[in-house]
PDB file of C-alpha atoms and ligand atoms in Angstrom:
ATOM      1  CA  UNK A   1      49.847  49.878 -31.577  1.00 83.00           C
ATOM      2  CA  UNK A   2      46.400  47.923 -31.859  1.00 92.00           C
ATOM      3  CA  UNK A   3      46.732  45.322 -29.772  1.00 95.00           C
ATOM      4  CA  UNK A   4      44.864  42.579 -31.507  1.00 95.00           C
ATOM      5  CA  UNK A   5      46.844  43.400 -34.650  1.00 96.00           C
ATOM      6  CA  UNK A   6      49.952  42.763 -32.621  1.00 96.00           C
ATOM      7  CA  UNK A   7      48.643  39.420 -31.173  1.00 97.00           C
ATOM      8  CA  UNK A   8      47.441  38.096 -34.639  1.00 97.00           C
ATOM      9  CA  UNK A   9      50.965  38.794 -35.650  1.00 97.00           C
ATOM     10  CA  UNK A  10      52.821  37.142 -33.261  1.00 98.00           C
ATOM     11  CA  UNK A  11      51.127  34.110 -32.937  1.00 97.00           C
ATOM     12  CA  UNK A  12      50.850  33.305 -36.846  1.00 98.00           C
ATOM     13  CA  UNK A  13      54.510  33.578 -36.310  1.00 98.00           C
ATOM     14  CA  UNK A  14      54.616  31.611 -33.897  1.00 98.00           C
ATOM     15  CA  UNK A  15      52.956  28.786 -35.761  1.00 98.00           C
ATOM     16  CA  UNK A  16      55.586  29.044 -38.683  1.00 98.00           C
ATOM     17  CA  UNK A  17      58.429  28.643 -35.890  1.00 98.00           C
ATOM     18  CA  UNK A  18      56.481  26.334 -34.107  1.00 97.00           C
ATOM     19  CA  UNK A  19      56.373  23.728 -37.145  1.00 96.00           C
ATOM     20  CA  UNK A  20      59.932  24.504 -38.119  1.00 97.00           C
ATOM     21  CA  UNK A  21      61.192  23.648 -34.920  1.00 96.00           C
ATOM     22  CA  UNK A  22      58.807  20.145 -34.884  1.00 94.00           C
ATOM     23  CA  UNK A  23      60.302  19.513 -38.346  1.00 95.00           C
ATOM     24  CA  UNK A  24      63.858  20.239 -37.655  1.00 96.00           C
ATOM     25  CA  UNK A  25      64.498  18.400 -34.384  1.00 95.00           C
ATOM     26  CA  UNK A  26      61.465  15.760 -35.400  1.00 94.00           C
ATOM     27  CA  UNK A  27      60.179  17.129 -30.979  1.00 92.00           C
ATOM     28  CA  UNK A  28      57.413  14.417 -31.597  1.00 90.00           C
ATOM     29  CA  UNK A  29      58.708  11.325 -31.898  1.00 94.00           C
ATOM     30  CA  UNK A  30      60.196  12.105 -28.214  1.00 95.00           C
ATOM     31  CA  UNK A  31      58.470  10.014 -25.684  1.00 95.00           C
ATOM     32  CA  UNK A  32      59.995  11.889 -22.552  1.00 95.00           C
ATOM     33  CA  UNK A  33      60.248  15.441 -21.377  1.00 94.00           C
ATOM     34  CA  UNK A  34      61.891  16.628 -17.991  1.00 94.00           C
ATOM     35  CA  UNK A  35      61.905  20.187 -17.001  1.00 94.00           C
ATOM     36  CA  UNK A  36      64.530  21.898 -14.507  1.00 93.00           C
ATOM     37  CA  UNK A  37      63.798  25.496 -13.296  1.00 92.00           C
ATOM     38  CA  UNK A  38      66.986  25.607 -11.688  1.00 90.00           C
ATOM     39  CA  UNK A  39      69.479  25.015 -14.906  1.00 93.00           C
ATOM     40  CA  UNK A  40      66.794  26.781 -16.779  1.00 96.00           C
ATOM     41  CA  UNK A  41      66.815  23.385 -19.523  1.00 97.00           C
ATOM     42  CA  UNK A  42      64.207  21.086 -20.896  1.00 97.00           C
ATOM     43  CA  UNK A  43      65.203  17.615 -21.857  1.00 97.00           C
ATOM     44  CA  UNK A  44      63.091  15.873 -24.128  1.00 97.00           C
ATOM     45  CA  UNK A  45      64.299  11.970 -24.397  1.00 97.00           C
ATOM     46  CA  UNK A  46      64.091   8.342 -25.578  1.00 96.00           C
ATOM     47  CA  UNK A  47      66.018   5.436 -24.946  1.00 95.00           C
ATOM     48  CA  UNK A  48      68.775   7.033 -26.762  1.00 94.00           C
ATOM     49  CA  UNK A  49      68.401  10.061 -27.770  1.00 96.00           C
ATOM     50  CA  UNK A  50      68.202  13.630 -25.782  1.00 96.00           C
ATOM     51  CA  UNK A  51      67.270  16.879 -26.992  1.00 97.00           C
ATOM     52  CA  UNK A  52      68.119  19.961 -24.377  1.00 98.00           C
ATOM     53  CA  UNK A  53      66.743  23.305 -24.868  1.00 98.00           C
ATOM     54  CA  UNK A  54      67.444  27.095 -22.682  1.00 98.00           C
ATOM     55  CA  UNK A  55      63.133  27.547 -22.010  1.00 98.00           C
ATOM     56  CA  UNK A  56      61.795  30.696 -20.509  1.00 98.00           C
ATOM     57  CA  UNK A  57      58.385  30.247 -18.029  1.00 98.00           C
ATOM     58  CA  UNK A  58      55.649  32.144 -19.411  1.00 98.00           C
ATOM     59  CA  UNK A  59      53.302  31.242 -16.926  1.00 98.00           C
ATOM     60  CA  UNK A  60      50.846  28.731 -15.787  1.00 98.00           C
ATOM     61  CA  UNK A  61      46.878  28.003 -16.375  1.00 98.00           C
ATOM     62  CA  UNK A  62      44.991  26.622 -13.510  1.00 98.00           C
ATOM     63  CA  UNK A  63      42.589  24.088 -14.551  1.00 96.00           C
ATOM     64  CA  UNK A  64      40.711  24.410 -11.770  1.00 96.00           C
ATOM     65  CA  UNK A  65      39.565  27.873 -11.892  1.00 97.00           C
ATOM     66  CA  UNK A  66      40.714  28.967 -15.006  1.00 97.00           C
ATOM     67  CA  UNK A  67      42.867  31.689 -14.450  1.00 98.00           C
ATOM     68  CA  UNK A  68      46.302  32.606 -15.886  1.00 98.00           C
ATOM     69  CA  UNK A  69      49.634  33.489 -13.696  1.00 98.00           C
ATOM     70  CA  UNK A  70      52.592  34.868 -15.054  1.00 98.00           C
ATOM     71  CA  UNK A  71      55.561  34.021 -14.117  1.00 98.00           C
ATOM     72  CA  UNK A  72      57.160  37.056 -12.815  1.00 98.00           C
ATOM     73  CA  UNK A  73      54.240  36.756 -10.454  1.00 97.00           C
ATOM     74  CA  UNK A  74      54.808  33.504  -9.606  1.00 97.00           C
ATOM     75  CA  UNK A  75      57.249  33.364  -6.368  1.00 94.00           C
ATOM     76  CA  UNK A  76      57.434  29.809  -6.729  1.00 91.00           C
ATOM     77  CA  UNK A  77      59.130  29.772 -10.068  1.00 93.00           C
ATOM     78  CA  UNK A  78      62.401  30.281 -10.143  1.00 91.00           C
ATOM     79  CA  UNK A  79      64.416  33.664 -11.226  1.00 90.00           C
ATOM     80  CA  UNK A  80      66.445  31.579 -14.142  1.00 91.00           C
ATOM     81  CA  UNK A  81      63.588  31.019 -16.321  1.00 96.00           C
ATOM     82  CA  UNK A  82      61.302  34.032 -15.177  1.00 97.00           C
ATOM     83  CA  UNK A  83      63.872  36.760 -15.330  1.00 95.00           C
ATOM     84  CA  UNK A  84      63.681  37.456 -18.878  1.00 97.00           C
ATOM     85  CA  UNK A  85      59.739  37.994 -18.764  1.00 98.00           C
ATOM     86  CA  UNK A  86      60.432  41.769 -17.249  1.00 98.00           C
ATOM     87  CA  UNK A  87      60.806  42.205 -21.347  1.00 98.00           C
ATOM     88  CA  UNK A  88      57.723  41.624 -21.299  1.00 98.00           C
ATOM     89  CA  UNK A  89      55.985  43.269 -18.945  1.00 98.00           C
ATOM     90  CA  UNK A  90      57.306  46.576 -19.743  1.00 98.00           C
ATOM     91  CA  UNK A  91      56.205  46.328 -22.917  1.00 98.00           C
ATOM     92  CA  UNK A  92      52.792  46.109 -21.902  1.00 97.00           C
ATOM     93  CA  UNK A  93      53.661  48.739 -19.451  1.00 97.00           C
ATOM     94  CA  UNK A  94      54.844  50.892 -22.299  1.00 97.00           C
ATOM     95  CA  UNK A  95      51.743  50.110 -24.896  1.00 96.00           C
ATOM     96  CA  UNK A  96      49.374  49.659 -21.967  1.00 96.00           C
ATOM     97  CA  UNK A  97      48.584  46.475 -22.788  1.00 96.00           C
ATOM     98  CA  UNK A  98      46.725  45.628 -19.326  1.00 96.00           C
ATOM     99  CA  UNK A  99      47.265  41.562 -19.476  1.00 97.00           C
ATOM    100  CA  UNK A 100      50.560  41.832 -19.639  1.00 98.00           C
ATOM    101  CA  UNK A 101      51.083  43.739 -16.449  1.00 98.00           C
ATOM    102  CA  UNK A 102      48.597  42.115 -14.480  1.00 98.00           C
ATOM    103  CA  UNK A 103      49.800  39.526 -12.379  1.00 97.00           C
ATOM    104  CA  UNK A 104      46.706  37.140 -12.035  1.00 98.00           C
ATOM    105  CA  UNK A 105      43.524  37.080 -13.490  1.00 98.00           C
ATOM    106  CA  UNK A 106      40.624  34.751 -15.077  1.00 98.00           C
ATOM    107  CA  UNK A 107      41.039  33.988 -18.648  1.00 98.00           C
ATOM    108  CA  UNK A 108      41.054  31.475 -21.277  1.00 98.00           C
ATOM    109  CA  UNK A 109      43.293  28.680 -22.989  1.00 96.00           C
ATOM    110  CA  UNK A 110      43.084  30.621 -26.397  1.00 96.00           C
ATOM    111  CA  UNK A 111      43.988  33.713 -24.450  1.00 97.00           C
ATOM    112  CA  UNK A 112      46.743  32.286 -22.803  1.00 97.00           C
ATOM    113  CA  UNK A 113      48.138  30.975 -25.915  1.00 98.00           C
ATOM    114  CA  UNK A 114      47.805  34.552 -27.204  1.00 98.00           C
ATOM    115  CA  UNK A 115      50.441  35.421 -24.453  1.00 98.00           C
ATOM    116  CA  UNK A 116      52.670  32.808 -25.469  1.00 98.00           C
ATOM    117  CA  UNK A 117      52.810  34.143 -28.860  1.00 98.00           C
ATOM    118  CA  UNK A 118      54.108  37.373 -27.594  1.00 98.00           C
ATOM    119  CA  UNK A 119      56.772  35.895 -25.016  1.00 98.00           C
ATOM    120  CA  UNK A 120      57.823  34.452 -28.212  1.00 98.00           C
ATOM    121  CA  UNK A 121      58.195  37.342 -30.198  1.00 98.00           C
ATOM    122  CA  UNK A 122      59.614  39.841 -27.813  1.00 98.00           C
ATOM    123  CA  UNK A 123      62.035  37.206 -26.431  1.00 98.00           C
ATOM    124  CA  UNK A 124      63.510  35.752 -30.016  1.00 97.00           C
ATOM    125  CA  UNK A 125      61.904  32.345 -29.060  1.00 98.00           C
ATOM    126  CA  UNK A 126      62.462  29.197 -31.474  1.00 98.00           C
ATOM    127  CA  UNK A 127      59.036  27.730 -30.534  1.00 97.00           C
ATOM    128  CA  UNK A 128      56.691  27.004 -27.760  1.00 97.00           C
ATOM    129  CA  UNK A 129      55.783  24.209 -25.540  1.00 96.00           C
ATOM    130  CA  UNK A 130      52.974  23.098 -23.165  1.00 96.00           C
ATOM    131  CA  UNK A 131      53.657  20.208 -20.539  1.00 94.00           C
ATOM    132  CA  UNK A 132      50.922  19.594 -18.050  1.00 93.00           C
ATOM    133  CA  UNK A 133      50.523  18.727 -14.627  1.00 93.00           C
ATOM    134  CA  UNK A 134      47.646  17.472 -13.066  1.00 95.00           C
ATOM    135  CA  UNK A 135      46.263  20.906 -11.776  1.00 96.00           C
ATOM    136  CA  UNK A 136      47.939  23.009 -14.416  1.00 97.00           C
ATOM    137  CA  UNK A 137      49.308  23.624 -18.155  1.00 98.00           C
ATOM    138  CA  UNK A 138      52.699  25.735 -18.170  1.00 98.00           C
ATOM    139  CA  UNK A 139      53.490  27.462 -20.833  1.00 98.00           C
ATOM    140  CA  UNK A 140      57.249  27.535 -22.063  1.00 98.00           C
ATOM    141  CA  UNK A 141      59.091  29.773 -24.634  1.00 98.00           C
ATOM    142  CA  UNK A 142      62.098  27.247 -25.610  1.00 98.00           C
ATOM    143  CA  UNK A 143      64.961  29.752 -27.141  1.00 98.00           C
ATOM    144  CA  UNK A 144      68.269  27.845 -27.552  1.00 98.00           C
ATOM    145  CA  UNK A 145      69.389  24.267 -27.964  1.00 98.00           C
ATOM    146  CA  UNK A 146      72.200  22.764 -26.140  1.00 98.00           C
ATOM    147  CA  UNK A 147      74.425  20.518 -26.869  1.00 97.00           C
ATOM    148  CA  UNK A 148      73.821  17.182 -24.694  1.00 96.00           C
ATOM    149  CA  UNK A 149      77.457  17.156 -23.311  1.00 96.00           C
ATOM    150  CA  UNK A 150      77.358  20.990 -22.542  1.00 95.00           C
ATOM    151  CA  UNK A 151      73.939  20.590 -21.021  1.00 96.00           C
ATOM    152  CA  UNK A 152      74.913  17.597 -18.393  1.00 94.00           C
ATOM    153  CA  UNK A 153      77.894  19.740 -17.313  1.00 92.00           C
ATOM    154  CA  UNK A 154      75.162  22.607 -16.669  1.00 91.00           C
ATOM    155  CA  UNK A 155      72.802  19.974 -14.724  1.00 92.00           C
ATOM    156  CA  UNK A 156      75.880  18.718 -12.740  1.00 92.00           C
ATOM    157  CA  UNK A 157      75.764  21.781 -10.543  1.00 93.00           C
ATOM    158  CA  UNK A 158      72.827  21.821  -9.185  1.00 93.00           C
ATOM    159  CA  UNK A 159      71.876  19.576  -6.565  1.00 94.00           C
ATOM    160  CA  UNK A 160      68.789  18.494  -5.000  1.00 93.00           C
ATOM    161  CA  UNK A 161      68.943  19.479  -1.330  1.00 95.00           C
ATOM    162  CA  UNK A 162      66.472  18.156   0.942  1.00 94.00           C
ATOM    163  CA  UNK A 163      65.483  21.581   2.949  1.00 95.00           C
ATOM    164  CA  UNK A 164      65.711  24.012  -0.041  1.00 91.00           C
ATOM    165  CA  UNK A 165      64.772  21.796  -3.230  1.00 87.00           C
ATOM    166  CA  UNK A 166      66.946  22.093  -6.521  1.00 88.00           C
ATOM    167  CA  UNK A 167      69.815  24.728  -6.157  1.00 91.00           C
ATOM    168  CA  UNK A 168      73.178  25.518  -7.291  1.00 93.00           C
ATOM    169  CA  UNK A 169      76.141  23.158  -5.678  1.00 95.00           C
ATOM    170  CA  UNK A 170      78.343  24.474  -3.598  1.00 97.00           C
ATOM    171  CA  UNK A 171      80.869  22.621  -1.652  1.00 97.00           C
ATOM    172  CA  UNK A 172      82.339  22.876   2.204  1.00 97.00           C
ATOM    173  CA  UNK A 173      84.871  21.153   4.684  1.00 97.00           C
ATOM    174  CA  UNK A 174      84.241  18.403   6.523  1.00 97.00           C
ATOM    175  CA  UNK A 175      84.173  20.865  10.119  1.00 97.00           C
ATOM    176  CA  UNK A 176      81.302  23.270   8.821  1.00 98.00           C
ATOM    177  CA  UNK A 177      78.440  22.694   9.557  1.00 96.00           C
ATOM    178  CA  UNK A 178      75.168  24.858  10.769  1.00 96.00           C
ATOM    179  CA  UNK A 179      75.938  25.214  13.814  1.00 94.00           C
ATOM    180  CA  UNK A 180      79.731  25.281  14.073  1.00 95.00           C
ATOM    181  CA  UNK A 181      82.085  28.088  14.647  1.00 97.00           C
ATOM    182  CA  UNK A 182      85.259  27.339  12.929  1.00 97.00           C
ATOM    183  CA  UNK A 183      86.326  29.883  10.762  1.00 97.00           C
ATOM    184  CA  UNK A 184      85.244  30.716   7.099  1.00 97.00           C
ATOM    185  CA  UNK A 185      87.583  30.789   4.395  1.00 97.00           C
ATOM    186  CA  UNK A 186      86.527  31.097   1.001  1.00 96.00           C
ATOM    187  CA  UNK A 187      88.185  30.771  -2.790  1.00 90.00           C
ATOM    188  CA  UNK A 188      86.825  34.438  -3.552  1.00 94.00           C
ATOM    189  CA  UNK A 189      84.254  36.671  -1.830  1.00 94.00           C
ATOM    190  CA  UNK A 190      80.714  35.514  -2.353  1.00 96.00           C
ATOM    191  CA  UNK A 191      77.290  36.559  -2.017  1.00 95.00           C
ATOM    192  CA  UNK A 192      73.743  34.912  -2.339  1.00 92.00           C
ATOM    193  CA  UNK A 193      72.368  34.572  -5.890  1.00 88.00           C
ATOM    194  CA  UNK A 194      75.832  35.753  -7.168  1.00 92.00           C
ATOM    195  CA  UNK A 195      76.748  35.215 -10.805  1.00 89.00           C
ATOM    196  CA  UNK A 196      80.233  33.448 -11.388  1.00 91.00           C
ATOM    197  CA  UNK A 197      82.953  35.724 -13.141  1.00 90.00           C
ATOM    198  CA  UNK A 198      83.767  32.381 -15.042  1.00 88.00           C
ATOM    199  CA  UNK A 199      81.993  29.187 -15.745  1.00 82.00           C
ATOM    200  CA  UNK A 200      83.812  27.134 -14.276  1.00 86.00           C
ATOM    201  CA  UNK A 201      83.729  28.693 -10.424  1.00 92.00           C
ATOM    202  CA  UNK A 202      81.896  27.284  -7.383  1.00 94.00           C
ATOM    203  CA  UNK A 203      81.020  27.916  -3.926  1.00 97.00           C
ATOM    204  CA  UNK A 204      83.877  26.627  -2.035  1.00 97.00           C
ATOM    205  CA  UNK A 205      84.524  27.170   1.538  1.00 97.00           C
ATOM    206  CA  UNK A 206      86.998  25.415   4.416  1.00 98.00           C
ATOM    207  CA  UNK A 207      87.156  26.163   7.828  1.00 97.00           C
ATOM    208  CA  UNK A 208      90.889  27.884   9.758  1.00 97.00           C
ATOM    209  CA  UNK A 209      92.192  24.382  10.782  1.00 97.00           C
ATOM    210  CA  UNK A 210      91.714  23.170   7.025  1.00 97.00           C
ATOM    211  CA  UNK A 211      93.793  26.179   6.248  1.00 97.00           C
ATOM    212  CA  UNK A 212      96.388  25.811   8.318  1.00 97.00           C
ATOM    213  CA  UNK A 213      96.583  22.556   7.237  1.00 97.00           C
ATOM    214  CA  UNK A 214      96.610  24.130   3.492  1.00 96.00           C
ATOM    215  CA  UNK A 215      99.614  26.584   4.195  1.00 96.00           C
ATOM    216  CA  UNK A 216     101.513  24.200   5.758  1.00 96.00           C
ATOM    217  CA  UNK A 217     100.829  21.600   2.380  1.00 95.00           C
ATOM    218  CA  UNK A 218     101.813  24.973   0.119  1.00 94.00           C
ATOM    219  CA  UNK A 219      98.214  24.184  -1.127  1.00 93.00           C
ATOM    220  CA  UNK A 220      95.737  22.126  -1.765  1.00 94.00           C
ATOM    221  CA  UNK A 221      97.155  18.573  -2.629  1.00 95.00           C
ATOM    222  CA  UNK A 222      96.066  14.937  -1.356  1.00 95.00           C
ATOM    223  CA  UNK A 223      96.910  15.307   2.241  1.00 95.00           C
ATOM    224  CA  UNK A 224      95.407  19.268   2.707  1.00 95.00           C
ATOM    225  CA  UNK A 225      91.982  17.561   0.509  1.00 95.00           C
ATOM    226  CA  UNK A 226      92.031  14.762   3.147  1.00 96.00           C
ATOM    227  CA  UNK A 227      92.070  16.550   6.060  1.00 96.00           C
ATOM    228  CA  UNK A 228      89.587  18.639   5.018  1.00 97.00           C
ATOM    229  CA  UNK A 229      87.155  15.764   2.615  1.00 97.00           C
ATOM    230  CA  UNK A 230      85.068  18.398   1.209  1.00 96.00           C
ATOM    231  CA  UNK A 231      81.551  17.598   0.663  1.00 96.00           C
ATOM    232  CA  UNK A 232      78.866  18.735  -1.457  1.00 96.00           C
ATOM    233  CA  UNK A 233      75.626  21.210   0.099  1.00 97.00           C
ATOM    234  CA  UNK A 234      73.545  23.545  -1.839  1.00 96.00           C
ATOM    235  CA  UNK A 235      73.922  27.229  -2.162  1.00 95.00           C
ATOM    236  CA  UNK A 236      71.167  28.026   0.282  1.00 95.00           C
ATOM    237  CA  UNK A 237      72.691  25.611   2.690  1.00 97.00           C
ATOM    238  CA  UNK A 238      76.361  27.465   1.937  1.00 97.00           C
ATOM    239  CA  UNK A 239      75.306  30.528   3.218  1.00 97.00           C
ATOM    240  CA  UNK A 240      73.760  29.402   6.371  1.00 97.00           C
ATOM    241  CA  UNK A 241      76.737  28.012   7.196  1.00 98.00           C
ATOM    242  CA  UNK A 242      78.953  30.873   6.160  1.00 97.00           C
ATOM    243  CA  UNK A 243      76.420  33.033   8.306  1.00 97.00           C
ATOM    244  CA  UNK A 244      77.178  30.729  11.519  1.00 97.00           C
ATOM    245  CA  UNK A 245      80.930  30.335  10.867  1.00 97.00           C
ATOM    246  CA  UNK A 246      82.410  33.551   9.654  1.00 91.00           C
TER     247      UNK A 246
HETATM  248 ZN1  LIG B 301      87.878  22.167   7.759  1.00 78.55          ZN
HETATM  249 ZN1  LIG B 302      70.120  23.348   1.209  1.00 78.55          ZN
END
């Protein structure tokens, strides 16, 4: 395969998709855009409208010196909207396409654009977009609208934890903490960076007096959730306690 061939291709399709998806959802006339790594979702807004897409990260152009940094390479990006960019990467592996399995290097805004076009292509995107920072211009692949009612639920459980930034929710008894010892019991086994069985699982931990307290109630029910007034941590947060009190 000729590689600028397969780069002219992609990126006149990408134009065609592009202005079908600016006609269709009329992406323009929104004034607002807020991006979340963690739920993997873009909003774009007004005063009363919202628009949510599913985005993938394609990577990120520094302004300053001009280089390009994809986002597999990027450890500060998150895994839910750089995972998918492997596809990628092994496809330049496979065609030996050398910009595409290079992690850094100098390069151009055309250029760049170029590998948007691609992330597109191999990836089923619906259209591109480009938000800017003050030192940078990240490039997005946006793949799947959401529903606005679907995509608040998905926002609700993340929270923004002061140590460990945005992460999943998670939630704990009022006895565990950090550095406590109290016992660890859990709704099922977990692990870090698990995926839930079922969308509507959690993190959820209490300590052995809160279970006592549980058996003796045959349960959870107001007196058991009083004793133990859960509250809400992150998922980084979770397992440092689990680590302390298990
Ligand atoms: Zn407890
Ligand atoms: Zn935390």
């Amino acid at each position: 395969m000729n590689y600028n061939e397969f780069v002219t291709n992609c990126f006149n399709q990408l134009a065609r998709k592009q202005e079908e998806l600016t006609d269709k959802y009329d992406l323009n006339s929104y004034p607002n855009w807020f991006y979340d790594q963690a739920s993997g979702l873009i909003t774009f807004s007004d005063d009363e409208r919202e628009l949510n897409f599913r985005y993938h990260e394609v990577g990120t152009f520094s302004k300053g010196t001009n280089t390009w940094k994809w986002s597999w390479d990027n450890e500060n990006t998150l895994k839910k909207v750089k995972q998918n960019l492997e596809v990628v990467k092994q496809f330049g592996i496979e065609y030996g396409f050398d910009k595409l399995t290079q992690g850094l290097f100098e390069s151009s805004m055309e250029e760049v654009w170029d590998f948007t076009s691609i992330t597109t292509k191999l990836l089923n995107g619906i259209g591109a977009y480009r938000p800017e920072t003050e030192r940078h211009f990240i490039f997005m692949v946006l793949y799947e609208l959401v529903e606005n009612e679907q995509a608040s639920e998905e926002k609700e459980k993340y929270i923004d934890c002061e140590k460990h930034e945005r992460r999943r929710r998670a939630f704990v008894c009022q006895h565990l903490k950090k550095n406590s010892k109290n016992g660890f019991e859990e709704a099922f086994e977990t692990y870090e960076d698990m995926e839930f069985e079922y969308e509507d699982d959690d993190f959820q931990a209490w300590c052995y007096e809160c279970e006592k307290v549980r058996v003796e109630h045959d349960g959870w029910n107001d007196e058991s959730m009083e004793f133990s007034d859960i509250k809400l941590v992150c998922e980084k947060c979770y397992f440092e306690i689990k680590e302390s009190n298990k």
